[in-house]
CSV table of C-alpha atoms in Angstrom, one decimal:
chain,number,residue,atom,x,y,z
A,1,UNK,CA,41.2,23.7,32.0
A,2,UNK,CA,39.2,20.5,32.5
A,3,UNK,CA,35.9,22.3,32.0
A,4,UNK,CA,36.3,22.9,28.2
A,5,UNK,CA,37.2,19.3,27.7
A,6,UNK,CA,34.1,18.1,29.6
A,7,UNK,CA,32.0,20.5,27.5
A,8,UNK,CA,33.4,19.0,24.3
A,9,UNK,CA,32.6,15.5,25.6
A,10,UNK,CA,29.0,16.5,25.9
A,11,UNK,CA,28.7,18.7,22.9
A,12,UNK,CA,30.3,16.5,20.2
A,13,UNK,CA,27.9,13.5,20.8
A,14,UNK,CA,24.9,15.9,21.0
A,15,UNK,CA,25.9,17.5,17.6
A,16,UNK,CA,26.4,14.1,16.1
A,17,UNK,CA,23.0,12.9,17.2
A,18,UNK,CA,21.3,16.0,15.8
A,19,UNK,CA,23.2,15.6,12.5
A,20,UNK,CA,21.9,12.0,12.2
A,21,UNK,CA,18.3,12.7,13.2
A,22,UNK,CA,15.9,11.8,10.5
A,23,UNK,CA,14.4,14.6,8.4
A,24,UNK,CA,10.8,15.5,9.2
A,25,UNK,CA,8.3,13.5,7.3
A,26,UNK,CA,5.9,15.3,5.0
A,27,UNK,CA,2.8,13.2,5.6
A,28,UNK,CA,0.7,15.1,3.0
A,29,UNK,CA,3.3,14.4,0.3
A,30,UNK,CA,3.5,10.7,1.3
A,31,UNK,CA,-0.3,10.4,1.4
A,32,UNK,CA,-0.4,11.9,-2.2
A,33,UNK,CA,2.2,9.3,-3.3
A,34,UNK,CA,0.2,6.4,-1.9
A,35,UNK,CA,-3.0,7.7,-3.5
A,36,UNK,CA,-1.1,8.0,-6.8
A,37,UNK,CA,0.4,4.5,-6.4
A,38,UNK,CA,-2.9,2.9,-5.4
A,39,UNK,CA,-4.6,4.5,-8.4
A,40,UNK,CA,-1.8,3.3,-10.8
A,41,UNK,CA,-2.2,-0.1,-9.3
A,42,UNK,CA,-5.9,-0.2,-9.9
A,43,UNK,CA,-5.3,1.0,-13.5
A,44,UNK,CA,-3.4,-2.2,-14.2
A,45,UNK,CA,-6.7,-4.0,-13.9
A,46,UNK,CA,-8.5,-1.5,-16.2
A,47,UNK,CA,-5.7,-1.8,-18.8
A,48,UNK,CA,-5.5,-5.6,-18.4
A,49,UNK,CA,-1.8,-5.3,-17.6
A,50,UNK,CA,-0.9,-8.3,-15.4
A,51,UNK,CA,2.9,-7.7,-15.6
A,52,UNK,CA,2.4,-4.1,-14.4
A,53,UNK,CA,0.3,-5.5,-11.5
A,54,UNK,CA,3.2,-7.6,-10.4
A,55,UNK,CA,5.5,-4.6,-10.0
A,56,UNK,CA,3.3,-3.2,-7.1
A,57,UNK,CA,3.5,-6.4,-5.0
A,58,UNK,CA,6.2,-6.7,-2.3
A,59,UNK,CA,8.3,-9.9,-2.3
A,60,UNK,CA,7.0,-10.8,1.1
A,61,UNK,CA,3.4,-9.7,0.5
A,62,UNK,CA,0.4,-11.5,2.1
A,63,UNK,CA,-3.0,-11.3,0.3
A,64,UNK,CA,-6.0,-12.6,2.1
A,65,UNK,CA,-7.9,-15.0,-0.1
A,66,UNK,CA,-11.0,-16.2,1.6
A,67,UNK,CA,-10.1,-18.6,4.4
A,68,UNK,CA,-6.5,-18.9,3.1
A,69,UNK,CA,-3.7,-16.5,2.5
A,70,UNK,CA,-1.5,-16.0,-0.5
A,71,UNK,CA,2.1,-15.6,0.7
A,72,UNK,CA,4.8,-14.0,-1.4
A,73,UNK,CA,4.8,-12.1,-4.7
A,74,UNK,CA,4.9,-15.2,-6.9
A,75,UNK,CA,1.8,-16.7,-5.2
A,76,UNK,CA,-0.1,-13.5,-5.4
A,77,UNK,CA,0.8,-12.8,-9.0
A,78,UNK,CA,0.0,-16.3,-10.1
A,79,UNK,CA,-3.4,-16.4,-8.3
A,80,UNK,CA,-4.4,-13.0,-9.7
A,81,UNK,CA,-3.6,-13.9,-13.3
A,82,UNK,CA,-7.2,-15.2,-13.7
A,83,UNK,CA,-8.5,-11.7,-13.0
A,84,UNK,CA,-6.5,-10.4,-16.0
A,85,UNK,CA,-7.4,-13.1,-18.5
A,86,UNK,CA,-10.8,-11.7,-19.8
A,87,UNK,CA,-11.0,-8.8,-22.2
A,88,UNK,CA,-13.1,-6.8,-19.7
A,89,UNK,CA,-12.0,-6.1,-16.1
A,90,UNK,CA,-14.3,-8.1,-13.7
A,91,UNK,CA,-14.0,-5.3,-11.1
A,92,UNK,CA,-12.3,-2.0,-10.3
A,93,UNK,CA,-11.2,-0.2,-7.1
A,94,UNK,CA,-10.2,3.3,-6.0
A,95,UNK,CA,-8.7,4.7,-2.8
A,96,UNK,CA,-11.2,6.5,-0.7
A,97,UNK,CA,-9.1,6.8,2.5
A,98,UNK,CA,-5.4,6.9,3.0
A,99,UNK,CA,-3.4,7.2,6.2
A,100,UNK,CA,0.4,7.2,6.6
A,101,UNK,CA,2.3,6.4,9.8
A,102,UNK,CA,4.2,9.3,11.3
A,103,UNK,CA,7.5,7.5,10.4
A,104,UNK,CA,6.4,7.5,6.7
A,105,UNK,CA,7.2,3.8,6.4
A,106,UNK,CA,3.7,2.3,6.1
A,107,UNK,CA,0.4,3.4,4.8
A,108,UNK,CA,-3.2,2.1,4.7
A,109,UNK,CA,-5.4,2.6,1.7
A,110,UNK,CA,-9.0,1.5,1.6
A,111,UNK,CA,-12.0,2.1,-0.6
A,112,UNK,CA,-14.8,0.6,-2.7
A,113,UNK,CA,-14.6,-2.3,-5.1
A,114,UNK,CA,-17.1,-2.0,-8.0
A,115,UNK,CA,-18.4,-4.4,-10.7
A,116,UNK,CA,-18.2,-3.4,-14.4
A,117,UNK,CA,-21.4,-1.5,-14.2
A,118,UNK,CA,-20.1,0.6,-11.3
A,119,UNK,CA,-22.2,-1.1,-8.5
A,120,UNK,CA,-20.3,-1.4,-5.2
A,121,UNK,CA,-19.7,-5.0,-4.6
A,122,UNK,CA,-17.1,-4.8,-1.8
A,123,UNK,CA,-14.3,-2.9,-0.2
A,124,UNK,CA,-10.5,-3.3,0.0
A,125,UNK,CA,-7.8,-2.5,2.5
A,126,UNK,CA,-4.2,-2.5,1.5
A,127,UNK,CA,-1.1,-1.9,3.6
A,128,UNK,CA,1.7,-0.2,1.6
A,129,UNK,CA,5.4,-0.2,2.6
A,130,UNK,CA,7.7,2.6,1.5
A,131,UNK,CA,10.7,0.8,0.0
A,132,UNK,CA,12.5,3.8,-1.3
A,133,UNK,CA,11.6,7.5,-1.9
A,134,UNK,CA,8.5,7.4,-4.0
A,135,UNK,CA,8.4,3.6,-4.2
A,136,UNK,CA,5.5,1.9,-2.4
A,137,UNK,CA,4.8,-1.8,-2.5
A,138,UNK,CA,1.8,-3.7,-1.1
A,139,UNK,CA,2.6,-5.9,1.9
A,140,UNK,CA,-0.9,-6.8,3.0
A,141,UNK,CA,-4.2,-6.8,1.0
A,142,UNK,CA,-7.7,-7.8,1.9
A,143,UNK,CA,-11.0,-7.5,0.1
A,144,UNK,CA,-14.4,-7.9,1.6
A,145,UNK,CA,-17.7,-8.5,-0.2
A,146,UNK,CA,-20.5,-6.0,0.4
A,147,UNK,CA,-23.3,-7.0,2.7
A,148,UNK,CA,-26.5,-6.3,0.7
A,149,UNK,CA,-29.8,-6.3,2.6
A,150,UNK,CA,-32.2,-8.9,1.3
A,151,UNK,CA,-35.2,-7.7,-0.7
A,152,UNK,CA,-38.5,-8.4,1.0
């Protein structure tokens, strides 16, 4: 009679572990969410909507700003206010590549930065954190100027 009891001691924790196992991650769906989020984020610049820009920034975000870093949503939002002050957007960006971790918790988006005439002037890389289903916030952001060959 001791055998069924031992079986239950093994089976019950095993079933509990299976029941609490995370659901499989749909990377294609999450990638689509990040592309949609990055695109909406870029549209805040085109629409000149600084308050909307702020909603995409994580509280603990770090934006690389030349030799320094902007730490926290408040610092990022305040520093970026200048880019939203003129009637015309000084630049635009769009995701070209997006990768999501197998856990579905972080994603990288990168792509070109363009001037108002559409000329590529740089590139960006952003790390997005999934804070809730369908809700992504930037935790790291870095832009780079393009290296243009000199005319001879």
